[in-house]
Coordinates of N, CA, C and O in Angstrom, one line a residue:
M928 N 16.6 14.1 -24.9 CA 16.2 13.4 -23.7 C 16.9 12.1 -23.5 O 17.0 11.3 -24.5
P929 N 17.4 11.8 -22.3 CA 18.2 10.6 -22.1 C 17.3 9.4 -22.2 O 16.1 9.4 -21.9
V930 N 17.8 8.3 -22.7 CA 17.1 7.0 -22.7 C 17.4 6.2 -21.5 O 18.4 5.5 -21.4
Y931 N 16.5 6.3 -20.5 CA 16.8 5.8 -19.2 C 16.9 4.2 -19.2 O 17.6 3.7 -18.4
S932 N 16.2 3.6 -20.1 CA 16.2 2.1 -20.2 C 17.6 1.6 -20.5 O 17.9 0.4 -20.2
K933 N 18.5 2.4 -21.0 CA 19.8 2.0 -21.3 C 20.8 2.2 -20.2 O 21.9 1.8 -20.2
Y934 N 20.4 2.9 -19.2 CA 21.2 3.2 -18.0 C 21.4 2.0 -17.1 O 20.4 1.3 -16.9
A935 N 22.6 1.9 -16.6 CA 22.8 0.9 -15.6 C 22.2 1.3 -14.3 O 21.9 2.5 -14.0
D936 N 21.9 0.3 -13.4 CA 21.3 0.5 -12.1 C 22.0 1.6 -11.3 O 21.3 2.5 -10.7
H937 N 23.3 1.6 -11.2 CA 24.0 2.5 -10.4 C 23.8 4.0 -10.9 O 23.7 4.9 -10.1
I938 N 23.7 4.1 -12.2 CA 23.5 5.5 -12.8 C 22.0 5.9 -12.4 O 21.8 7.1 -12.0
L939 N 21.1 5.0 -12.6 CA 19.7 5.3 -12.2 C 19.6 5.7 -10.7 O 18.9 6.6 -10.4
L940 N 20.3 5.0 -9.9 CA 20.3 5.3 -8.4 C 20.8 6.6 -8.2 O 20.3 7.4 -7.4
N941 N 21.9 7.0 -8.8 CA 22.5 8.3 -8.6 C 21.5 9.4 -9.1 O 21.4 10.5 -8.5
L942 N 20.9 9.2 -10.2 CA 19.9 10.1 -10.7 C 18.7 10.2 -9.8 O 18.1 11.3 -9.5
L943 N 18.3 9.1 -9.2 CA 17.2 9.0 -8.2 C 17.5 9.9 -7.0 O 16.7 10.7 -6.5
K944 N 18.8 9.8 -6.6 CA 19.2 10.6 -5.4 C 19.2 12.1 -5.7 O 19.1 12.9 -4.8
E945 N 19.2 12.5 -7.0 CA 19.1 13.9 -7.5 C 17.6 14.2 -7.8 O 17.3 15.2 -8.5
D946 N 16.7 13.4 -7.3 CA 15.2 13.6 -7.4 C 14.7 13.5 -8.8 O 13.7 14.1 -9.2
D947 N 15.4 12.7 -9.6 CA 15.0 12.5 -11.0 C 13.8 11.4 -11.0 O 14.0 10.3 -10.8
Q948 N 12.6 11.9 -11.3 CA 11.5 11.1 -11.3 C 11.5 10.1 -12.5 O 10.9 9.0 -12.3
L949 N 12.1 10.4 -13.6 CA 12.2 9.5 -14.7 C 13.1 8.3 -14.3 O 12.8 7.2 -14.8
A950 N 14.1 8.5 -13.6 CA 15.0 7.4 -13.1 C 14.2 6.5 -12.2 O 14.3 5.3 -12.3
Y951 N 13.4 7.1 -11.3 CA 12.5 6.3 -10.4 C 11.5 5.5 -11.3 O 11.4 4.3 -11.0
T952 N 10.9 6.1 -12.3 CA 10.0 5.4 -13.1 C 10.7 4.2 -13.8 O 10.1 3.1 -13.9
E953 N 11.9 4.4 -14.3 CA 12.6 3.4 -15.0 C 12.9 2.2 -14.0 O 12.8 1.0 -14.4
I954 N 13.4 2.5 -12.8 CA 13.6 1.5 -11.8 C 12.3 0.7 -11.5 O 12.3 -0.5 -11.5
F955 N 11.2 1.4 -11.4 CA 9.9 0.8 -11.2 C 9.6 -0.1 -12.3 O 9.2 -1.3 -12.1
E956 N 9.7 0.4 -13.6 CA 9.4 -0.4 -14.7 C 10.3 -1.7 -14.8 O 9.9 -2.7 -15.2
R957 N 11.5 -1.5 -14.5 CA 12.5 -2.5 -14.6 C 12.3 -3.7 -13.6 O 12.5 -4.8 -13.9
Y958 N 11.9 -3.3 -12.4 CA 11.8 -4.3 -11.3 C 10.4 -4.7 -10.8 O 10.3 -5.7 -10.1
S959 N 9.4 -3.9 -11.0 CA 8.2 -4.1 -10.3 C 7.5 -5.4 -10.6 O 7.1 -6.2 -9.7
R960 N 7.5 -5.8 -11.9 CA 6.8 -7.1 -12.2 C 7.6 -8.3 -11.6 O 6.9 -9.2 -11.0
V961 N 8.9 -8.3 -11.7 CA 9.6 -9.5 -11.1 C 9.5 -9.5 -9.6 O 9.4 -10.6 -9.0
L962 N 9.5 -8.3 -9.0 CA 9.3 -8.3 -7.5 C 7.9 -8.7 -7.1 O 7.7 -9.4 -6.1
I963 N 6.9 -8.3 -7.9 CA 5.5 -8.8 -7.6 C 5.5 -10.3 -7.7 O 4.9 -11.0 -6.8
N964 N 6.1 -10.9 -8.7 CA 6.1 -12.3 -8.9 C 6.8 -13.0 -7.7 O 6.4 -14.0 -7.2
H965 N 7.9 -12.4 -7.3 CA 8.6 -12.9 -6.1 C 7.7 -12.9 -4.9 O 7.7 -13.9 -4.1
A966 N 7.1 -11.8 -4.6 CA 6.2 -11.7 -3.4 C 5.0 -12.5 -3.6 O 4.4 -13.1 -2.6
Y967 N 4.5 -12.7 -4.8 CA 3.3 -13.5 -5.1 C 3.4 -15.0 -4.6 O 2.5 -15.6 -4.2
K968 N 4.7 -15.5 -4.7 CA 4.9 -16.9 -4.3 C 4.6 -17.1 -2.8 O 4.3 -18.2 -2.4
M969 N 4.7 -16.0 -2.0 CA 4.5 -16.1 -0.6 C 3.2 -15.5 -0.1 O 2.7 -15.8 1.0
L970 N 2.6 -14.6 -0.9 CA 1.4 -13.9 -0.6 C 0.4 -14.1 -1.8 O 0.8 -14.6 -2.8
G971 N -0.8 -13.5 -1.7 CA -1.7 -13.5 -2.8 C -1.4 -12.3 -3.7 O -0.5 -11.5 -3.4
Q972 N -2.1 -12.1 -4.8 CA -1.8 -11.1 -5.8 C -2.0 -9.7 -5.2 O -1.1 -8.9 -5.3
D973 N -3.1 -9.4 -4.5 CA -3.3 -8.1 -3.9 C -2.2 -7.7 -2.9 O -1.7 -6.6 -2.9
E974 N -1.9 -8.7 -2.0 CA -0.9 -8.4 -1.0 C 0.5 -8.2 -1.6 O 1.3 -7.4 -1.2
A975 N 0.8 -9.0 -2.7 CA 2.1 -8.9 -3.4 C 2.2 -7.5 -4.0 O 3.2 -6.8 -3.9
N976 N 1.1 -7.0 -4.6 CA 1.1 -5.7 -5.2 C 1.3 -4.6 -4.1 O 2.1 -3.7 -4.3
D977 N 0.6 -4.8 -3.0 CA 0.7 -3.8 -1.9 C 2.2 -3.8 -1.4 O 2.7 -2.7 -1.1
V978 N 2.8 -4.9 -1.2 CA 4.1 -5.0 -0.6 C 5.1 -4.3 -1.6 O 5.9 -3.5 -1.1
V979 N 5.0 -4.6 -2.8 CA 5.9 -3.9 -3.8 C 5.7 -2.4 -3.9 O 6.6 -1.6 -3.9
Q980 N 4.4 -2.0 -3.8 CA 4.1 -0.6 -3.8 C 4.8 0.1 -2.6 O 5.3 1.2 -2.7
E981 N 4.7 -0.6 -1.4 CA 5.3 0.0 -0.2 C 6.8 0.1 -0.4 O 7.4 1.1 0.0
V982 N 7.4 -0.9 -1.0 CA 8.9 -0.9 -1.2 C 9.3 0.3 -2.1 O 10.2 1.0 -1.8
F983 N 8.5 0.5 -3.2 CA 8.9 1.6 -4.1 C 8.6 2.9 -3.5 O 9.3 3.9 -3.7
L984 N 7.5 3.0 -2.7 CA 7.2 4.3 -2.0 C 8.4 4.6 -1.0 O 8.8 5.8 -1.0
T985 N 8.8 3.6 -0.3 CA 10.0 3.8 0.6 C 11.2 4.2 -0.2 O 12.0 5.1 0.3
L986 N 11.4 3.6 -1.3 CA 12.6 3.9 -2.1 C 12.6 5.4 -2.5 O 13.6 6.0 -2.4
W987 N 11.4 5.8 -2.9 CA 11.3 7.3 -3.3 C 11.5 8.2 -2.1 O 12.2 9.1 -2.1
N988 N 10.8 7.8 -1.0 CA 10.9 8.7 0.2 C 12.2 8.7 0.8 O 12.6 9.7 1.4
K989 N 13.0 7.7 0.7 CA 14.3 7.6 1.3 C 15.5 7.6 0.3 O 16.6 7.2 0.6
R990 N 15.2 8.1 -0.9 CA 16.1 8.1 -2.0 C 17.4 8.8 -1.6 O 18.5 8.4 -2.1
N991 N 17.4 9.8 -0.8 CA 18.6 10.6 -0.5 C 19.4 9.9 0.6 O 20.6 10.3 0.8
E992 N 18.8 8.9 1.3 CA 19.5 8.2 2.4 C 20.1 6.9 2.0 O 20.8 6.3 2.8
I993 N 19.7 6.4 0.8 CA 20.1 5.0 0.4 C 21.6 4.9 0.1 O 22.1 5.7 -0.7
T994 N 22.2 4.0 0.7 CA 23.6 3.6 0.5 C 23.7 2.1 0.3 O 23.4 1.4 1.2
L995 N 24.0 1.7 -1.0 CA 24.0 0.3 -1.3 C 25.4 -0.3 -1.1 O 26.4 0.3 -1.5
T996 N 25.4 -1.5 -0.6 CA 26.7 -2.2 -0.5 C 26.7 -3.3 -1.6 O 27.8 -3.8 -1.9
G997 N 25.6 -3.6 -2.2 CA 25.5 -4.5 -3.3 C 24.7 -3.9 -4.4 O 24.7 -2.6 -4.6
S998 N 24.0 -4.7 -5.2 CA 23.3 -4.2 -6.4 C 21.9 -3.6 -6.0 O 21.4 -4.0 -4.9
L999 N 21.4 -2.8 -6.8 CA 20.0 -2.3 -6.6 C 19.0 -3.4 -6.6 O 18.1 -3.5 -5.8
S1000 N 19.2 -4.4 -7.5 CA 18.2 -5.5 -7.6 C 18.3 -6.3 -6.2 O 17.2 -6.7 -5.7
S1001 N 19.4 -6.6 -5.7 CA 19.5 -7.3 -4.4 C 18.9 -6.5 -3.3 O 18.2 -7.1 -2.4
Y1002 N 19.1 -5.2 -3.3 CA 18.5 -4.3 -2.3 C 17.0 -4.4 -2.4 O 16.3 -4.5 -1.4
L1003 N 16.4 -4.3 -3.6 CA 15.0 -4.4 -3.8 C 14.4 -5.7 -3.4 O 13.4 -5.8 -2.7
Y1004 N 15.1 -6.8 -3.8 CA 14.6 -8.2 -3.4 C 14.6 -8.3 -1.9 O 13.7 -8.9 -1.3
K1005 N 15.7 -7.8 -1.2 CA 15.7 -8.0 0.2 C 14.6 -7.1 0.9 O 14.0 -7.6 1.8
A1006 N 14.4 -5.9 0.3 CA 13.3 -5.1 0.9 C 12.0 -5.7 0.7 O 11.1 -5.7 1.7
V1007 N 11.7 -6.4 -0.4 CA 10.4 -7.1 -0.6 C 10.3 -8.3 0.3 O 9.3 -8.5 1.0
K1008 N 11.4 -9.0 0.5 CA 11.4 -10.2 1.4 C 11.1 -9.8 2.8 O 10.3 -10.4 3.5
N1009 N 11.7 -8.7 3.2 CA 11.5 -8.2 4.6 C 10.0 -7.7 4.8 O 9.4 -8.0 5.8
R1010 N 9.5 -7.0 3.8 CA 8.1 -6.6 3.8 C 7.2 -7.8 3.9 O 6.2 -7.8 4.6
V1011 N 7.5 -8.8 3.1 CA 6.6 -10.0 3.0 C 6.7 -10.7 4.4 O 5.6 -11.1 5.0
L1012 N 7.9 -10.8 5.0 CA 7.9 -11.5 6.3 C 7.2 -10.6 7.4 O 6.5 -11.2 8.2
N1013 N 7.3 -9.3 7.3 CA 6.6 -8.5 8.2 C 5.1 -8.6 8.0 O 4.3 -8.7 9.0
H1014 N 4.6 -8.7 6.8 CA 3.2 -8.9 6.5 C 2.7 -10.3 7.0 O 1.6 -10.3 7.6
I1015 N 3.5 -11.3 6.8 CA 3.1 -12.6 7.3 C 3.0 -12.6 8.8 O 2.1 -13.1 9.4
A1016 N 4.0 -12.0 9.5 CA 4.0 -11.9 10.9 C 2.8 -11.1 11.4 O 2.1 -11.5 12.4
H1017 N 2.5 -10.1 10.7 CA 1.3 -9.2 11.1 C 0.0 -10.1 10.9 O -0.9 -10.0 11.7
E1018 N -0.1 -10.8 9.8 CA -1.3 -11.6 9.6 C -1.5 -12.7 10.7 O -2.6 -13.0 11.1
K1019 N -0.4 -13.2 11.2 CA -0.5 -14.2 12.3 C -1.0 -13.5 13.5 O -1.9 -14.1 14.2
V1020 N -0.6 -12.3 13.8 CA -1.1 -11.6 15.0 C -2.5 -11.3 14.8 O -3.3 -11.5 15.7
V1021 N -2.9 -10.8 13.6 CA -4.3 -10.5 13.3 C -5.2 -11.8 13.5 O -6.3 -11.8 14.0
S1022 N -4.7 -12.9 13.0 CA -5.4 -14.2 13.0 C -5.6 -14.6 14.5 O -6.7 -15.0 14.9
R1023 N -4.5 -14.5 15.3 CA -4.7 -14.8 16.7 C -5.7 -13.9 17.4 O -6.5 -14.3 18.2
Y1024 N -5.6 -12.6 17.0 CA -6.6 -11.7 17.6 C -8.0 -12.0 17.2 O -8.9 -12.0 18.0
A1025 N -8.2 -12.3 15.9 CA -9.5 -12.7 15.4 C -10.0 -13.9 16.1 O -11.2 -14.0 16.5
D1026 N -9.1 -14.9 16.3 CA -9.5 -16.1 17.0 C -10.0 -15.8 18.5 O -11.0 -16.4 19.0
S1027 N -9.3 -14.9 19.1 CA -9.6 -14.6 20.5 C -11.0 -13.8 20.5 O -11.8 -14.1 21.4
I1028 N -11.2 -13.0 19.5 CA -12.5 -12.3 19.4 C -13.6 -13.3 19.2 O -14.7 -13.3 19.8
S1029 N -13.4 -14.3 18.3 CA -14.4 -15.3 18.0 C -14.7 -16.1 19.3 O -15.9 -16.4 19.6
S1030 N -13.7 -16.4 20.0 CA -13.9 -17.2 21.2 C -14.7 -16.4 22.2 O -15.6 -16.9 22.9
F1031 N -14.4 -15.1 22.3 CA -15.1 -14.2 23.2 C -16.6 -14.1 22.8 O -17.5 -14.3 23.7
I1032 N -16.9 -14.0 21.5 CA -18.3 -13.9 21.0 C -19.0 -15.3 21.2 O -20.2 -15.3 21.6
E1033 N -18.3 -16.4 20.9 CA -18.9 -17.7 21.1 C -19.3 -18.0 22.5 O -20.2 -18.7 22.8
N1034 N -18.7 -17.3 23.5 CA -19.0 -17.5 24.9 C -20.1 -16.6 25.3 O -20.2 -16.2 26.5
D1035 N -20.9 -16.1 24.4 CA -22.1 -15.3 24.7 C -21.8 -13.9 25.3 O -22.6 -13.4 26.0
Y1036 N -20.7 -13.3 25.0 CA -20.3 -12.0 25.5 C -20.6 -11.0 24.4 O -19.7 -10.3 24.0
V1037 N -21.8 -11.0 23.9 CA -22.2 -10.0 22.9 C -22.4 -8.7 23.5 O -23.1 -8.5 24.4
L1038 N -21.8 -7.7 22.9 CA -22.0 -6.3 23.4 C -23.2 -5.7 22.8 O -23.4 -5.7 21.6
A1039 N -24.0 -5.1 23.7 CA -25.3 -4.5 23.2 C -25.1 -3.3 22.4 O -25.9 -3.0 21.5
D1040 N -24.0 -2.5 22.6 CA -23.9 -1.3 21.8 C -23.0 -1.5 20.6 O -22.6 -0.4 20.0
S1041 N -22.8 -2.7 20.1 CA -21.9 -2.8 19.0 C -22.4 -2.2 17.7 O -21.7 -1.6 16.9
N1042 N -23.7 -2.2 17.5 CA -24.3 -1.6 16.3 C -24.1 -0.1 16.4 O -23.9 0.6 15.4
I1043 N -24.3 0.5 17.6 CA -24.0 2.0 17.7 C -22.6 2.3 17.4 O -22.3 3.2 16.7
R1044 N -21.7 1.5 17.9 CA -20.3 1.7 17.7 C -19.9 1.6 16.2 O -19.1 2.4 15.6
E1045 N -20.5 0.6 15.6 CA -20.3 0.4 14.2 C -20.8 1.6 13.3 O -20.0 2.0 12.5
K1046 N -21.9 2.1 13.7 CA -22.5 3.3 12.9 C -21.6 4.5 13.2 O -21.3 5.3 12.3
E1047 N -21.1 4.7 14.4 CA -20.2 5.8 14.7 C -18.9 5.7 13.9 O -18.4 6.7 13.3
L1048 N -18.4 4.5 13.9 CA -17.1 4.3 13.1 C -17.4 4.5 11.6 O -16.5 5.1 11.0
E1049 N -18.5 4.0 11.1 CA -18.8 4.2 9.7 C -18.9 5.7 9.4 O -18.4 6.2 8.3
A1050 N -19.5 6.5 10.3 CA -19.6 7.9 10.1 C -18.2 8.6 10.1 O -17.9 9.5 9.2
I1051 N -17.4 8.2 11.0 CA -16.0 8.7 11.0 C -15.2 8.4 9.8 O -14.6 9.2 9.2
I1052 N -15.4 7.1 9.3 CA -14.7 6.7 8.1 C -15.2 7.5 6.9 O -14.4 8.0 6.1
E1053 N -16.5 7.6 6.8 CA -17.1 8.4 5.7 C -16.5 9.9 5.7 O -16.2 10.4 4.7
K1054 N -16.5 10.4 6.9 CA -16.0 11.8 7.0 C -14.5 11.9 6.5 O -14.2 12.8 5.8
E1055 N -13.7 10.9 7.0 CA -12.3 11.0 6.6 C -12.1 10.7 5.1 O -11.2 11.3 4.5
I1056 N -12.9 9.9 4.5 CA -12.9 9.7 3.0 C -13.2 11.0 2.3 O -12.6 11.3 1.4
G1057 N -14.2 11.7 2.9 CA -14.6 12.9 2.3 C -13.6 14.0 2.4 O -13.6 14.9 1.6
L1058 N -12.6 13.9 3.3 CA -11.5 14.8 3.4 C -10.3 14.5 2.5 O -9.4 15.4 2.4
L1059 N -10.3 13.4 1.8 CA -9.2 13.1 0.9 C -9.3 14.0 -0.2 O -10.3 14.5 -0.6
P1060 N -8.1 14.3 -0.8 CA -8.1 15.1 -2.1 C -9.0 14.5 -3.1 O -9.2 13.3 -3.2
E1061 N -9.6 15.4 -3.9 CA -10.7 15.0 -4.8 C -10.4 13.8 -5.7 O -11.1 12.8 -5.7
K1062 N -9.3 13.9 -6.4 CA -8.9 12.8 -7.4 C -8.6 11.5 -6.6 O -9.0 10.4 -7.0
M1063 N -7.9 11.6 -5.5 CA -7.6 10.5 -4.7 C -8.8 9.8 -4.1 O -9.0 8.6 -4.2
R1064 N -9.8 10.6 -3.7 CA -11.1 10.1 -3.2 C -11.8 9.4 -4.3 O -12.4 8.3 -4.1
E1065 N -11.8 10.0 -5.5 CA -12.5 9.4 -6.6 C -11.9 8.0 -7.0 O -12.7 7.1 -7.1
V1066 N -10.6 7.9 -7.0 CA -10.0 6.6 -7.3 C -10.3 5.6 -6.2 O -10.6 4.5 -6.5
F1067 N -10.2 6.1 -5.0 CA -10.4 5.2 -3.8 C -11.8 4.7 -3.8 O -12.0 3.5 -3.7
L1068 N -12.8 5.5 -4.1 CA -14.2 5.0 -4.1 C -14.5 4.1 -5.3 O -15.2 3.1 -5.1
L1069 N -13.9 4.4 -6.4 CA -14.0 3.5 -7.5 C -13.5 2.1 -7.2 O -14.1 1.0 -7.6
R1070 N -12.3 2.0 -6.5 CA -11.7 0.8 -6.2 C -12.4 0.1 -5.0 O -12.7 -1.1 -5.1
K1071 N -12.6 0.8 -3.9 CA -13.1 0.1 -2.7 C -14.6 0.0 -2.6 O -15.1 -0.9 -1.9
V1072 N -15.3 1.0 -3.2 CA -16.8 0.9 -3.1 C -17.4 0.3 -4.3 O -18.2 -0.7 -4.2
E1073 N -17.0 0.8 -5.5 CA -17.6 0.2 -6.7 C -16.8 -1.1 -7.2 O -17.2 -1.7 -8.1
E1074 N -15.7 -1.4 -6.5 CA -14.9 -2.6 -6.7 C -14.4 -2.7 -8.2 O -14.4 -3.8 -8.7
L1075 N -14.0 -1.6 -8.8 CA -13.5 -1.6 -10.1 C -12.0 -2.1 -10.1 O -11.3 -1.8 -9.1
S1076 N -11.5 -2.7 -11.1 CA -10.1 -3.0 -11.2 C -9.3 -1.8 -11.5 O -9.9 -0.8 -11.9
Y1077 N -8.0 -1.9 -11.2 CA -7.2 -0.7 -11.5 C -7.2 -0.4 -13.0 O -7.2 0.8 -13.4
D1078 N -7.3 -1.4 -13.9 CA -7.4 -1.1 -15.3 C -8.7 -0.4 -15.6 O -8.7 0.5 -16.5
E1079 N -9.8 -0.8 -15.0 CA -11.1 -0.1 -15.3 C -11.0 1.3 -14.8 O -11.5 2.2 -15.5
I1080 N -10.4 1.5 -13.6 CA -10.3 2.9 -13.1 C -9.5 3.8 -14.0 O -9.8 4.9 -14.4
A1081 N -8.3 3.2 -14.5 CA -7.4 3.9 -15.4 C -8.2 4.3 -16.7 O -8.1 5.5 -17.1
L1082 N -8.9 3.4 -17.2 CA -9.7 3.7 -18.4 C -10.7 4.7 -18.2 O -10.9 5.7 -19.0
Q1083 N -11.5 4.6 -17.1 CA -12.5 5.6 -16.8 C -12.0 7.0 -16.5 O -12.6 8.0 -16.9
L1084 N -10.9 7.1 -15.8 CA -10.4 8.4 -15.4 C -9.2 8.9 -16.3 O -8.7 10.0 -16.1
N1085 N -8.9 8.1 -17.3 CA -7.9 8.5 -18.3 C -6.5 8.7 -17.5 O -5.8 9.7 -17.7
I1086 N -6.2 7.8 -16.7 CA -4.9 7.8 -16.0 C -4.3 6.4 -16.2 O -4.9 5.5 -16.7
T1087 N -3.0 6.2 -15.7 CA -2.4 4.9 -15.8 C -2.9 4.0 -14.7 O -3.3 4.5 -13.6
D1088 N -2.8 2.7 -14.8 CA -3.2 1.8 -13.7 C -2.2 2.0 -12.6 O -2.6 1.8 -11.4
K1089 N -1.0 2.3 -12.9 CA 0.0 2.5 -11.8 C -0.4 3.8 -10.9 O -0.3 3.8 -9.7
T1090 N -0.9 4.8 -11.6 CA -1.4 6.0 -10.9 C -2.5 5.6 -10.0 O -2.6 6.0 -8.9
A1091 N -3.5 4.8 -10.6 CA -4.6 4.4 -9.8 C -4.2 3.6 -8.6 O -4.7 3.9 -7.5
K1092 N -3.2 2.7 -8.7 CA -2.8 1.9 -7.6 C -2.1 2.8 -6.6 O -2.3 2.6 -5.4
Q1093 N -1.3 3.7 -7.0 CA -0.6 4.6 -6.1 C -1.6 5.5 -5.4 O -1.5 5.7 -4.2
Q1094 N -2.7 6.0 -6.0 CA -3.7 6.8 -5.4 C -4.4 6.0 -4.3 O -4.7 6.5 -3.2
V1095 N -4.7 4.7 -4.6 CA -5.4 3.9 -3.6 C -4.5 3.6 -2.4 O -4.9 3.7 -1.3
Y1096 N -3.2 3.3 -2.7 CA -2.2 3.1 -1.7 C -2.1 4.3 -0.8 O -2.1 4.2 0.4
N1097 N -1.9 5.5 -1.4 CA -1.8 6.7 -0.6 C -3.0 7.0 0.2 O -2.9 7.4 1.4
S1098 N -4.2 6.8 -0.4 CA -5.4 7.0 0.4 C -5.6 6.1 1.6 O -6.0 6.5 2.7
M1099 N -5.2 4.8 1.4 CA -5.2 3.8 2.5 C -4.3 4.2 3.6 O -4.6 4.1 4.8
K1100 N -3.1 4.7 3.2 CA -2.1 5.1 4.2 C -2.6 6.3 5.0 O -2.5 6.3 6.2
I1101 N -3.3 7.3 4.3 CA -3.8 8.4 5.0 C -4.9 8.0 5.9 O -5.0 8.4 7.1
L1102 N -5.8 7.2 5.4 CA -7.0 6.7 6.3 C -6.5 5.9 7.5 O -7.0 6.1 8.6
R1103 N -5.5 5.0 7.3 CA -5.0 4.2 8.4 C -4.5 5.2 9.5 O -4.8 5.0 10.7
Q1104 N -3.7 6.2 9.1 CA -3.1 7.1 10.0 C -4.2 7.9 10.7 O -4.2 8.1 12.0
K1105 N -5.2 8.4 10.0 CA -6.3 9.2 10.6 C -7.2 8.4 11.5 O -7.7 8.9 12.5
L1106 N -7.4 7.1 11.2 CA -8.4 6.3 11.9 C -7.7 5.4 13.0 O -8.4 4.9 13.9
K1107 N -6.4 5.4 13.0 CA -5.7 4.6 14.0 C -6.2 4.9 15.5 O -6.4 4.0 16.3
P1108 N -6.3 6.2 15.9 CA -6.8 6.4 17.2 C -8.1 5.9 17.6 O -8.4 5.6 18.8
F1109 N -9.0 5.7 16.6 CA -10.3 5.2 16.9 C -10.4 3.7 17.0 O -11.4 3.2 17.6
F1110 N -9.5 2.9 16.5 CA -9.6 1.5 16.6 C -9.6 1.0 18.0 O -10.4 0.1 18.3
G1111 N -8.8 1.5 18.9 CA -8.8 1.0 20.2 C -10.1 1.4 21.0 O -10.6 0.6 21.8
I1112 N -10.7 2.5 20.6 CA -11.9 2.9 21.3 C -13.1 2.1 20.8 O -13.9 1.7 21.6
F1113 N -13.2 1.8 19.5 CA -14.3 1.2 18.9 C -14.3 -0.4 18.9 O -15.3 -1.0 18.7
I1114 N -13.1 -1.0 19.1 CA -13.1 -2.4 19.1 C -13.9 -3.0 20.2 O -14.8 -3.8 20.0
W1115 N -13.7 -2.5 21.5 CA -14.5 -3.0 22.6 C -14.8 -1.8 23.4 O -15.1 -1.4 24.2

């Protein structure tokens, strides 16, 4: 079996393009910590982890389309930087939106049916969580409901913490996609 840790980045990238999962794992092992530290300087720990997970998920999903003009490390750094900037821009939009909602509520425009809408949305969310694949749902509930750390989940389910993180990331992506149509209806 080849020792992937000894391979240069360009060799790993070529193997990745051939759907070699061990090459992907080596790239992840080689760069994830330093990329998280890079993102952490601009975001918090959870956001930095999420951003790096998104970059690596995109790397895997677009492995056959990637053409580098520079090094793999500079490509990954740039991808993380762009995700961080998008995240910060999104947070500013969310903050402005939250401020406008607060202003709306402070001006006594409380909606009578907000509790009903909240319960309907909770029921829809619970239904969609129930439709997740069994293992993904289990990891998601341990993280988001029982608030266990990724290490605790890994220990409890006998999986790696990276697998736990990936399962939570995948479940959040599925739920966001499934629930997106409801947010416009239930907000107001």
